PDB file of C-alpha atoms in Angstrom:
ATOM      1  CA  MET A   1       7.816 -25.747 -54.857  1.00 51.00           C
ATOM      2  CA  SER A   2      10.614 -27.904 -53.422  1.00 82.00           C
ATOM      3  CA  THR A   3      11.843 -29.864 -50.586  1.00 86.00           C
ATOM      4  CA  HIS A   4      14.620 -28.217 -48.486  1.00 79.00           C
ATOM      5  CA  LEU A   5      16.664 -30.042 -45.940  1.00 78.00           C
ATOM      6  CA  VAL A   6      17.562 -26.846 -43.517  1.00 78.00           C
ATOM      7  CA  THR A   7      19.406 -28.585 -40.953  1.00 77.00           C
ATOM      8  CA  GLY A   8      21.515 -30.339 -43.495  1.00 78.00           C
ATOM      9  CA  ARG A   9      24.979 -29.790 -45.191  1.00 84.00           C
ATOM     10  CA  ALA A  10      24.384 -28.319 -48.622  1.00 83.00           C
ATOM     11  CA  GLY A  11      27.828 -27.008 -49.551  1.00 85.00           C
ATOM     12  CA  ARG A  12      26.594 -23.457 -49.946  1.00 88.00           C
ATOM     13  CA  PRO A  13      24.756 -20.934 -47.522  1.00 86.00           C
ATOM     14  CA  HIS A  14      21.150 -22.109 -47.622  1.00 79.00           C
ATOM     15  CA  VAL A  15      19.307 -21.302 -44.211  1.00 75.00           C
ATOM     16  CA  SER A  16      17.391 -18.419 -44.131  1.00 80.00           C
ATOM     17  CA  ALA A  17      15.674 -16.430 -41.461  1.00 78.00           C
ATOM     18  CA  GLU A  18      12.130 -17.597 -43.056  1.00 80.00           C
ATOM     19  CA  ASP A  19      13.443 -21.271 -42.191  1.00 78.00           C
ATOM     20  CA  ILE A  20      14.347 -20.336 -38.732  1.00 79.00           C
ATOM     21  CA  GLY A  21      11.151 -18.277 -38.245  1.00 75.00           C
ATOM     22  CA  ALA A  22       8.940 -21.036 -39.665  1.00 77.00           C
ATOM     23  CA  LYS A  23      10.485 -23.657 -37.178  1.00 76.00           C
ATOM     24  CA  ASP A  24      10.137 -21.305 -34.230  1.00 77.00           C
ATOM     25  CA  SER A  25       6.684 -20.617 -34.899  1.00 76.00           C
ATOM     26  CA  GLY A  26       5.883 -24.382 -35.041  1.00 74.00           C
ATOM     27  CA  VAL A  27       7.764 -25.024 -31.447  1.00 76.00           C
ATOM     28  CA  PHE A  28       6.839 -21.999 -29.689  1.00 77.00           C
ATOM     29  CA  GLY A  29       3.580 -20.843 -31.427  1.00 73.00           C
ATOM     30  CA  ALA A  30       2.628 -18.408 -33.966  1.00 77.00           C
ATOM     31  CA  GLU A  31       2.171 -15.448 -31.805  1.00 87.00           C
ATOM     32  CA  ASN A  32       4.068 -13.175 -29.734  1.00 93.00           C
ATOM     33  CA  TYR A  33       5.758 -14.320 -26.594  1.00 93.00           C
ATOM     34  CA  VAL A  34       8.516 -13.137 -24.028  1.00 95.00           C
ATOM     35  CA  LEU A  35      10.920 -16.056 -23.050  1.00 93.00           C
ATOM     36  CA  GLU A  36      11.847 -16.682 -19.472  1.00 92.00           C
ATOM     37  CA  THR A  37      15.321 -15.726 -19.778  1.00 93.00           C
ATOM     38  CA  GLY A  38      17.187 -12.693 -18.269  1.00 94.00           C
ATOM     39  CA  ASN A  39      15.061  -9.835 -16.895  1.00 96.00           C
ATOM     40  CA  GLN A  40      12.196 -10.396 -19.126  1.00 96.00           C
ATOM     41  CA  PHE A  41      12.034  -6.919 -20.257  1.00 97.00           C
ATOM     42  CA  ALA A  42      11.230  -5.441 -16.963  1.00 96.00           C
ATOM     43  CA  CYS A  43      10.794  -1.793 -17.143  1.00 96.00           C
ATOM     44  CA  VAL A  44      11.760   0.935 -14.919  1.00 95.00           C
ATOM     45  CA  ILE A  45      10.526   4.557 -14.933  1.00 96.00           C
ATOM     46  CA  ILE A  46      13.653   6.754 -14.857  1.00 96.00           C
ATOM     47  CA  ASN A  47      11.584   9.961 -15.229  1.00 95.00           C
ATOM     48  CA  ASN A  48       8.484  11.149 -16.837  1.00 93.00           C
ATOM     49  CA  ASN A  49       9.997  11.133 -20.059  1.00 95.00           C
ATOM     50  CA  LEU A  50      12.154   8.226 -19.956  1.00 96.00           C
ATOM     51  CA  ILE A  51      11.648   4.520 -19.403  1.00 97.00           C
ATOM     52  CA  ARG A  52      14.450   1.873 -19.183  1.00 97.00           C
ATOM     53  CA  ILE A  53      13.628  -1.653 -20.330  1.00 97.00           C
ATOM     54  CA  LYS A  54      15.988  -4.268 -19.173  1.00 97.00           C
ATOM     55  CA  ASP A  55      17.454  -7.425 -21.200  1.00 96.00           C
ATOM     56  CA  GLY A  56      15.334 -10.378 -22.402  1.00 95.00           C
ATOM     57  CA  ASP A  57      14.430 -12.472 -25.417  1.00 93.00           C
ATOM     58  CA  LEU A  58      11.223 -12.634 -27.260  1.00 95.00           C
ATOM     59  CA  ILE A  59       9.673 -14.666 -30.199  1.00 92.00           C
ATOM     60  CA  MET A  60       7.698 -12.512 -32.638  1.00 93.00           C
ATOM     61  CA  GLN A  61       5.650 -14.610 -34.953  1.00 92.00           C
ATOM     62  CA  GLY A  62       8.752 -16.942 -35.140  1.00 89.00           C
ATOM     63  CA  ARG A  63      11.441 -14.134 -35.134  1.00 90.00           C
ATOM     64  CA  HIS A  64      13.850 -14.244 -32.277  1.00 92.00           C
ATOM     65  CA  VAL A  65      14.736 -10.752 -30.799  1.00 94.00           C
ATOM     66  CA  ARG A  66      17.208 -10.419 -27.985  1.00 94.00           C
ATOM     67  CA  VAL A  67      18.164  -7.425 -25.985  1.00 95.00           C
ATOM     68  CA  GLU A  68      21.268  -7.329 -24.162  1.00 95.00           C
ATOM     69  CA  GLY A  69      21.899  -4.918 -21.183  1.00 95.00           C
ATOM     70  CA  TYR A  70      19.185  -2.412 -21.467  1.00 96.00           C
ATOM     71  CA  GLU A  71      17.511  -0.010 -23.740  1.00 96.00           C
ATOM     72  CA  GLU A  72      15.941   3.329 -23.126  1.00 97.00           C
ATOM     73  CA  VAL A  73      12.806   4.799 -24.726  1.00 97.00           C
ATOM     74  CA  VAL A  74      11.416   8.428 -24.631  1.00 97.00           C
ATOM     75  CA  ILE A  75       8.029   9.372 -23.927  1.00 96.00           C
ATOM     76  CA  GLU A  76       6.934  12.762 -25.121  1.00 95.00           C
ATOM     77  CA  ASN A  77       5.677  15.194 -22.731  1.00 94.00           C
ATOM     78  CA  GLY A  78       2.146  15.054 -21.269  1.00 92.00           C
ATOM     79  CA  GLN A  79      -0.334  17.841 -21.304  1.00 93.00           C
ATOM     80  CA  LEU A  80      -1.527  19.345 -18.360  1.00 93.00           C
ATOM     81  CA  ALA A  81      -5.156  18.585 -17.177  1.00 92.00           C
ATOM     82  CA  VAL A  82      -5.498  15.644 -19.630  1.00 95.00           C
ATOM     83  CA  LYS A  83      -4.746  12.170 -19.925  1.00 96.00           C
ATOM     84  CA  ARG A  84      -2.846   9.984 -22.611  1.00 97.00           C
ATOM     85  CA  GLN A  85      -2.144   6.453 -23.257  1.00 97.00           C
ATOM     86  CA  ASP A  86       1.069   5.346 -25.206  1.00 97.00           C
ATOM     87  CA  LEU A  87       2.216   1.951 -26.402  1.00 98.00           C
ATOM     88  CA  ILE A  88       5.650   0.786 -26.156  1.00 98.00           C
ATOM     89  CA  VAL A  89       6.117  -1.802 -29.048  1.00 98.00           C
ATOM     90  CA  MET A  90       8.842  -4.206 -30.410  1.00 98.00           C
ATOM     91  CA  ARG A  91       8.634  -3.406 -34.106  1.00 97.00           C
ATOM     92  CA  TYR A  92       9.519  -5.758 -36.667  1.00 96.00           C
ATOM     93  CA  GLU A  93      10.712  -3.978 -40.125  1.00 96.00           C
ATOM     94  CA  MET A  94      11.438  -5.069 -43.402  1.00 95.00           C
ATOM     95  CA  ASP A  95      13.018  -2.826 -46.297  1.00 94.00           C
ATOM     96  CA  ALA A  96      10.848  -3.486 -49.134  1.00 92.00           C
ATOM     97  CA  ASN A  97      13.880  -2.869 -51.418  1.00 94.00           C
ATOM     98  CA  THR A  98      16.710  -4.950 -49.925  1.00 94.00           C
ATOM     99  CA  GLY A  99      14.677  -7.347 -47.931  1.00 91.00           C
ATOM    100  CA  LEU A 100      16.799  -6.677 -44.915  1.00 94.00           C
ATOM    101  CA  GLU A 101      15.141  -7.052 -41.534  1.00 94.00           C
ATOM    102  CA  THR A 102      15.364  -5.208 -38.300  1.00 96.00           C
ATOM    103  CA  ALA A 103      13.623  -4.886 -34.994  1.00 96.00           C
ATOM    104  CA  TYR A 104      13.606  -2.109 -32.594  1.00 97.00           C
ATOM    105  CA  PHE A 105      11.564  -0.599 -29.584  1.00 98.00           C
ATOM    106  CA  ALA A 106       8.944   2.095 -30.761  1.00 97.00           C
ATOM    107  CA  VAL A 107       6.669   4.448 -28.872  1.00 98.00           C
ATOM    108  CA  ILE A 108       3.231   4.861 -30.341  1.00 97.00           C
ATOM    109  CA  LYS A 109       1.785   8.027 -28.859  1.00 96.00           C
ATOM    110  CA  GLY A 110      -1.958   8.343 -28.075  1.00 95.00           C
ATOM    111  CA  THR A 111      -4.299  11.144 -28.204  1.00 95.00           C
ATOM    112  CA  SER A 112      -4.647  13.270 -25.170  1.00 94.00           C
ATOM    113  CA  GLY A 113      -7.982  13.611 -23.480  1.00 94.00           C
ATOM    114  CA  ASN A 114     -10.215  13.128 -20.383  1.00 93.00           C
ATOM    115  CA  GLU A 115     -10.874   9.508 -21.606  1.00 92.00           C
ATOM    116  CA  PRO A 116      -8.104   8.571 -23.901  1.00 93.00           C
ATOM    117  CA  GLU A 117      -8.052   5.434 -25.959  1.00 93.00           C
ATOM    118  CA  GLU A 118      -5.329   2.972 -26.485  1.00 95.00           C
ATOM    119  CA  PRO A 119      -3.650   3.962 -29.850  1.00 96.00           C
ATOM    120  CA  GLU A 120      -3.613   1.451 -32.602  1.00 96.00           C
ATOM    121  CA  TYR A 121      -0.698  -0.493 -33.899  1.00 97.00           C
ATOM    122  CA  GLU A 122       0.467  -2.656 -36.668  1.00 96.00           C
ATOM    123  CA  ARG A 123      -0.812  -6.054 -36.402  1.00 94.00           C
ATOM    124  CA  GLY A 124       0.406  -7.723 -39.535  1.00 92.00           C
ATOM    125  CA  SER A 125       1.808 -10.933 -40.372  1.00 93.00           C
ATOM    126  CA  ILE A 126       5.500 -11.435 -40.823  1.00 92.00           C
ATOM    127  CA  SER A 127       5.067 -14.816 -42.501  1.00 88.00           C
ATOM    128  CA  GLU A 128       2.682 -13.043 -45.173  1.00 92.00           C
ATOM    129  CA  GLY A 129       5.139 -10.567 -45.935  1.00 91.00           C
ATOM    130  CA  ASP A 130       3.944  -7.534 -44.091  1.00 94.00           C
ATOM    131  CA  ILE A 131       6.805  -5.014 -43.705  1.00 95.00           C
ATOM    132  CA  ILE A 132       5.924  -3.669 -40.400  1.00 97.00           C
ATOM    133  CA  VAL A 133       4.432  -5.646 -37.361  1.00 97.00           C
ATOM    134  CA  ASP A 134       4.072  -4.579 -33.768  1.00 97.00           C
ATOM    135  CA  PHE A 135       4.344  -6.634 -30.627  1.00 97.00           C
ATOM    136  CA  PRO A 136       2.721  -4.430 -27.780  1.00 97.00           C
ATOM    137  CA  LEU A 137       4.915  -4.854 -24.481  1.00 98.00           C
ATOM    138  CA  TYR A 138       3.867  -1.912 -22.488  1.00 98.00           C
ATOM    139  CA  LYS A 139       0.732   0.575 -21.970  1.00 97.00           C
ATOM    140  CA  ILE A 140       1.846   3.602 -20.474  1.00 97.00           C
ATOM    141  CA  LEU A 141      -0.651   6.115 -18.848  1.00 96.00           C
ATOM    142  CA  LEU A 142      -0.078   9.858 -18.525  1.00 96.00           C
ATOM    143  CA  GLU A 143      -2.086  12.092 -16.268  1.00 95.00           C
ATOM    144  CA  GLY A 144      -1.183  15.628 -16.953  1.00 95.00           C
ATOM    145  CA  THR A 145       2.939  15.554 -17.289  1.00 93.00           C
ATOM    146  CA  ASN A 146       3.109  12.396 -15.029  1.00 95.00           C
ATOM    147  CA  ILE A 147       3.452   8.633 -15.816  1.00 95.00           C
ATOM    148  CA  THR A 148       1.103   7.304 -13.434  1.00 95.00           C
ATOM    149  CA  SER A 149       0.971   3.659 -14.553  1.00 95.00           C
ATOM    150  CA  ILE A 150       2.454   1.068 -16.634  1.00 96.00           C
ATOM    151  CA  GLU A 151       0.565  -2.048 -17.769  1.00 96.00           C
ATOM    152  CA  THR A 152       2.217  -5.331 -18.823  1.00 96.00           C
ATOM    153  CA  LEU A 153       0.700  -6.576 -22.182  1.00 96.00           C
ATOM    154  CA  PHE A 154       2.789  -9.600 -22.946  1.00 95.00           C
ATOM    155  CA  SER A 155       2.704 -13.135 -21.635  1.00 91.00           C
ATOM    156  CA  VAL A 156       5.924 -15.042 -20.598  1.00 93.00           C
ATOM    157  CA  LEU A 157       6.282 -18.422 -22.282  1.00 89.00           C
ATOM    158  CA  MET A 158       6.953 -21.290 -20.089  1.00 86.00           C
ATOM    159  CA  PRO A 159      10.163 -23.117 -20.747  1.00 85.00           C
ATOM    160  CA  MET A 160       9.761 -26.726 -21.758  1.00 82.00           C
ATOM    161  CA  ALA A 161      11.554 -28.299 -18.970  1.00 85.00           C
ATOM    162  CA  LYS A 162       9.495 -26.389 -16.553  1.00 85.00           C
ATOM    163  CA  TYR A 163       6.233 -27.510 -18.476  1.00 81.00           C
ATOM    164  CA  GLN A 164       7.547 -30.982 -18.173  1.00 86.00           C
ATOM    165  CA  GLU A 165       8.143 -30.725 -14.517  1.00 88.00           C
ATOM    166  CA  GLN A 166       4.751 -29.475 -13.993  1.00 88.00           C
ATOM    167  CA  VAL A 167       3.283 -32.191 -16.042  1.00 86.00           C
ATOM    168  CA  MET A 168       5.201 -34.816 -14.043  1.00 90.00           C
ATOM    169  CA  ALA A 169       3.932 -33.266 -10.834  1.00 88.00           C
ATOM    170  CA  MET A 170       0.450 -33.327 -12.093  1.00 88.00           C
ATOM    171  CA  GLU A 171       0.856 -36.763 -13.048  1.00 88.00           C
ATOM    172  CA  LYS A 172       2.117 -37.614  -9.546  1.00 88.00           C
ATOM    173  CA  VAL A 173      -0.858 -35.952  -7.993  1.00 87.00           C
ATOM    174  CA  ILE A 174      -3.265 -37.856 -10.343  1.00 87.00           C
ATOM    175  CA  GLU A 175      -1.590 -41.148  -9.464  1.00 87.00           C
ATOM    176  CA  ASP A 176      -2.081 -40.247  -5.775  1.00 85.00           C
ATOM    177  CA  GLN A 177      -5.770 -39.423  -6.279  1.00 85.00           C
ATOM    178  CA  GLN A 178      -6.383 -42.606  -8.015  1.00 84.00           C
ATOM    179  CA  LYS A 179      -4.895 -44.642  -5.158  1.00 83.00           C
ATOM    180  CA  GLU A 180      -7.135 -42.799  -2.821  1.00 79.00           C
ATOM    181  CA  LEU A 181     -10.055 -43.322  -4.849  1.00 74.00           C
ATOM    182  CA  THR A 182      -9.171 -47.065  -5.227  1.00 73.00           C
ATOM    183  CA  GLU A 183      -9.141 -47.398  -1.554  1.00 72.00           C
ATOM    184  CA  LEU A 184     -12.249 -45.564  -1.044  1.00 66.00           C
ATOM    185  CA  ASN A 185     -14.144 -47.514  -3.565  1.00 63.00           C
ATOM    186  CA  GLY A 186     -12.920 -50.573  -1.614  1.00 61.00           C
ATOM    187  CA  LYS A 187     -14.529 -49.025   1.478  1.00 59.00           C
ATOM    188  CA  ILE A 188     -17.569 -47.786   0.067  1.00 54.00           C
ATOM    189  CA  THR A 189     -18.222 -51.087  -1.617  1.00 55.00           C
ATOM    190  CA  ASP A 190     -17.900 -53.328   1.384  1.00 53.00           C
ATOM    191  CA  THR A 191     -20.805 -55.752   1.922  1.00 57.00           C
ATOM    192  CA  ASP A 192     -22.198 -57.903   4.682  1.00 57.00           C
ATOM    193  CA  ILE A 193     -20.379 -56.086   7.414  1.00 72.00           C
ATOM    194  CA  ALA A 194     -22.854 -56.322  10.059  1.00 86.00           C
ATOM    195  CA  LEU A 195     -23.502 -55.110  13.609  1.00 92.00           C
ATOM    196  CA  SER A 196     -25.677 -56.877  15.839  1.00 93.00           C
ATOM    197  CA  ILE A 197     -27.298 -55.451  19.104  1.00 92.00           C
ATOM    198  CA  ASN A 198     -29.085 -57.161  21.917  1.00 91.00           C
ATOM    199  CA  ASN A 199     -30.062 -55.149  25.286  1.00 89.00           C
ATOM    200  CA  SER A 200     -32.976 -54.701  27.554  1.00 85.00           C
ATOM    201  CA  TYR A 201     -34.617 -52.355  25.034  1.00 84.00           C
ATOM    202  CA  LEU A 202     -34.114 -53.957  21.617  1.00 85.00           C
ATOM    203  CA  THR A 203     -32.740 -56.408  19.297  1.00 90.00           C
ATOM    204  CA  ALA A 204     -31.227 -55.307  15.924  1.00 93.00           C
ATOM    205  CA  THR A 205     -28.900 -55.988  13.055  1.00 94.00           C
ATOM    206  CA  PHE A 206     -27.186 -53.112  10.945  1.00 95.00           C
ATOM    207  CA  ARG A 207     -25.497 -54.141   7.773  1.00 92.00           C
ATOM    208  CA  ARG A 208     -23.256 -51.946   5.612  1.00 89.00           C
ATOM    209  CA  VAL A 209     -23.754 -52.341   2.078  1.00 85.00           C
ATOM    210  CA  GLY A 210     -21.602 -49.923  -0.084  1.00 81.00           C
ATOM    211  CA  PRO A 211     -22.403 -46.200   1.075  1.00 85.00           C
ATOM    212  CA  THR A 212     -25.885 -47.315   2.654  1.00 89.00           C
ATOM    213  CA  VAL A 213     -26.721 -49.232   6.024  1.00 92.00           C
ATOM    214  CA  GLN A 214     -29.612 -51.712   6.058  1.00 93.00           C
ATOM    215  CA  TYR A 215     -31.305 -52.233   9.594  1.00 93.00           C
ATOM    216  CA  SER A 216     -33.683 -54.376  11.174  1.00 92.00           C
ATOM    217  CA  ILE A 217     -34.866 -53.344  14.699  1.00 90.00           C
ATOM    218  CA  ASN A 218     -37.214 -55.153  17.161  1.00 87.00           C
ATOM    219  CA  VAL A 219     -38.219 -53.122  20.059  1.00 80.00           C
ATOM    220  CA  LEU A 220     -38.868 -54.991  23.462  1.00 75.00           C
ATOM    221  CA  LYS A 221     -41.157 -54.505  26.212  1.00 71.00           C
ATOM    222  CA  ASN A 222     -39.312 -51.949  28.443  1.00 70.00           C
ATOM    223  CA  LEU A 223     -40.084 -48.514  26.927  1.00 78.00           C
ATOM    224  CA  PRO A 224     -41.224 -45.884  29.415  1.00 80.00           C
ATOM    225  CA  LEU A 225     -44.599 -44.354  28.186  1.00 79.00           C
ATOM    226  CA  SER A 226     -44.598 -40.699  26.818  1.00 76.00           C
ATOM    227  CA  THR A 227     -40.868 -40.354  27.314  1.00 79.00           C
ATOM    228  CA  SER A 228     -37.999 -40.260  24.588  1.00 85.00           C
ATOM    229  CA  ILE A 229     -35.101 -42.732  25.438  1.00 87.00           C
ATOM    230  CA  THR A 230     -31.894 -43.393  24.093  1.00 90.00           C
ATOM    231  CA  LEU A 231     -31.669 -47.242  23.096  1.00 90.00           C
ATOM    232  CA  TYR A 232     -28.241 -47.333  21.780  1.00 93.00           C
ATOM    233  CA  THR A 233     -25.442 -45.356  20.162  1.00 95.00           C
ATOM    234  CA  LEU A 234     -24.191 -46.610  16.812  1.00 94.00           C
ATOM    235  CA  PRO A 235     -20.412 -46.777  15.892  1.00 93.00           C
ATOM    236  CA  GLU A 236     -19.129 -43.933  13.722  1.00 91.00           C
ATOM    237  CA  GLU A 237     -19.195 -46.145  10.686  1.00 89.00           C
ATOM    238  CA  TYR A 238     -22.947 -46.981  11.021  1.00 93.00           C
ATOM    239  CA  ARG A 239     -24.202 -43.426  11.620  1.00 94.00           C
ATOM    240  CA  PRO A 240     -26.510 -41.632   8.998  1.00 94.00           C
ATOM    241  CA  ILE A 241     -25.607 -38.793   7.131  1.00 93.00           C
ATOM    242  CA  LEU A 242     -28.914 -37.055   8.221  1.00 93.00           C
ATOM    243  CA  THR A 243     -31.070 -37.498  11.077  1.00 93.00           C
ATOM    244  CA  PHE A 244     -34.225 -39.667  10.294  1.00 92.00           C
ATOM    245  CA  TYR A 245     -37.409 -40.954  12.093  1.00 91.00           C
ATOM    246  CA  THR A 246     -39.901 -43.698  11.376  1.00 88.00           C
ATOM    247  CA  GLN A 247     -43.079 -44.666  13.032  1.00 85.00           C
ATOM    248  CA  PHE A 248     -44.187 -48.399  13.667  1.00 79.00           C
ATOM    249  CA  GLY A 249     -46.061 -50.917  16.068  1.00 74.00           C
ATOM    250  CA  ASN A 250     -47.344 -54.448  16.260  1.00 69.00           C
ATOM    251  CA  PRO A 251     -48.311 -55.901  12.959  1.00 67.00           C
ATOM    252  CA  GLY A 252     -52.031 -55.082  12.158  1.00 64.00           C
ATOM    253  CA  SER A 253     -52.101 -52.102  14.934  1.00 67.00           C
ATOM    254  CA  VAL A 254     -51.848 -48.371  14.788  1.00 67.00           C
ATOM    255  CA  PRO A 255     -48.120 -47.280  15.159  1.00 71.00           C
ATOM    256  CA  ASN A 256     -47.427 -46.333  18.635  1.00 80.00           C
ATOM    257  CA  ILE A 257     -43.669 -46.051  18.410  1.00 85.00           C
ATOM    258  CA  ARG A 258     -41.402 -43.242  16.905  1.00 86.00           C
ATOM    259  CA  LEU A 259     -37.797 -44.406  16.181  1.00 88.00           C
ATOM    260  CA  GLY A 260     -35.268 -41.855  15.370  1.00 92.00           C
ATOM    261  CA  ILE A 261     -31.339 -42.256  14.597  1.00 94.00           C
ATOM    262  CA  ASN A 262     -29.465 -39.195  14.452  1.00 94.00           C
ATOM    263  CA  GLU A 263     -26.007 -38.010  13.024  1.00 94.00           C
ATOM    264  CA  GLU A 264     -24.392 -38.874  16.205  1.00 94.00           C
ATOM    265  CA  GLY A 265     -25.685 -42.265  16.005  1.00 94.00           C
ATOM    266  CA  ARG A 266     -28.199 -42.172  18.941  1.00 94.00           C
ATOM    267  CA  ILE A 267     -31.228 -44.547  18.527  1.00 93.00           C
ATOM    268  CA  THR A 268     -34.091 -42.971  20.316  1.00 91.00           C
ATOM    269  CA  ALA A 269     -37.544 -44.157  20.718  1.00 87.00           C
ATOM    270  CA  TYR A 270     -40.685 -42.680  21.951  1.00 84.00           C
ATOM    271  CA  LEU A 271     -43.886 -44.496  23.220  1.00 82.00           C
ATOM    272  CA  TYR A 272     -47.236 -43.103  22.542  1.00 78.00           C
ATOM    273  CA  ASN A 273     -49.347 -45.546  24.241  1.00 75.00           C
ATOM    274  CA  ASN A 274     -49.279 -49.054  25.913  1.00 69.00           C
ATOM    275  CA  ASN A 275     -51.283 -50.812  23.430  1.00 63.00           C
ATOM    276  CA  GLY A 276     -48.817 -53.532  22.935  1.00 59.00           C
ATOM    277  CA  TYR A 277     -45.647 -53.579  20.976  1.00 63.00           C
ATOM    278  CA  GLY A 278     -44.018 -56.901  21.843  1.00 61.00           C
ATOM    279  CA  ASN A 279     -43.686 -57.621  18.230  1.00 63.00           C
ATOM    280  CA  ALA A 280     -42.896 -54.160  16.954  1.00 74.00           C
ATOM    281  CA  MET A 281     -40.242 -54.391  14.196  1.00 81.00           C
ATOM    282  CA  ALA A 282     -38.956 -51.621  11.789  1.00 85.00           C
ATOM    283  CA  SER A 283     -36.582 -51.972   8.730  1.00 89.00           C
ATOM    284  CA  GLY A 284     -35.104 -49.926   6.008  1.00 91.00           C
ATOM    285  CA  SER A 285     -32.020 -48.347   5.031  1.00 93.00           C
ATOM    286  CA  TYR A 286     -30.269 -44.929   4.930  1.00 93.00           C
ATOM    287  CA  VAL A 287     -26.912 -43.388   3.472  1.00 92.00           C
ATOM    288  CA  ARG A 288     -24.064 -43.496   6.110  1.00 89.00           C
ATOM    289  CA  LYS A 289     -21.939 -40.405   6.950  1.00 86.00           C
ATOM    290  CA  ASN A 290     -18.626 -41.940   7.264  1.00 76.00           C
ATOM    291  CA  LEU A 291     -17.659 -43.658   3.894  1.00 68.00           C
ATOM    292  CA  TYR A 292     -14.033 -43.794   4.849  1.00 60.00           C
TER     293      TYR A 292
END
């Protein structure tokens, strides 16, 4: 074991492919990725036996592979009345005798049949010394002699600059949402915001307390018998989230008034009988609809 200053002057050649590969694995990740450069290995079907793969860069377990211009790969003829799946891979290969490393496109031919399976490929680990490792790029489906579809198997790695832009944009969204929540919190925690009502039918107080409204209502002696009547319409900020009803009457007597407040803020009353209600009072609370 030894310490190696890779990006330092040593007076001799000392930076290896393993050094760069280890760094790239740490920066980009230890798996396989296509970079957002060039045409990102876009492929074009030339004919049923030839596929053109355009330029791009990829990171293969820390190894950087670049294609300039384009390359063409040959697909073997399909067979009539059956299907086949082939894989186009970027293949890493190391010569076990010399240690020299290369990378090139390879086609792994599948087995023909009515329900063909995807062929196996070399999954190995470059860092652990495997001499052949494949990075699957495309899956080719042949039906008879025709190429009918090409499925992309790789993911494109986002550049750090673009990632930073998205992070900054997300931080701005979070900041704006926090401001909105702060404003909303200020609104829904308002207390002692009261509404007083005094008309020919009732006297009442409605008090906003956070997301709720507390009410106290005293019904006067002007209600028609057996008729639903609107006593008042509340402003939007005092309206309930759901319509509700309550029954009450004079203290100690059988309730003879049904009071309702609906989502539009209408306070309605229905008098069952005239057994007196001059001191009839109702109180309670409800959740208000408009919290903003």
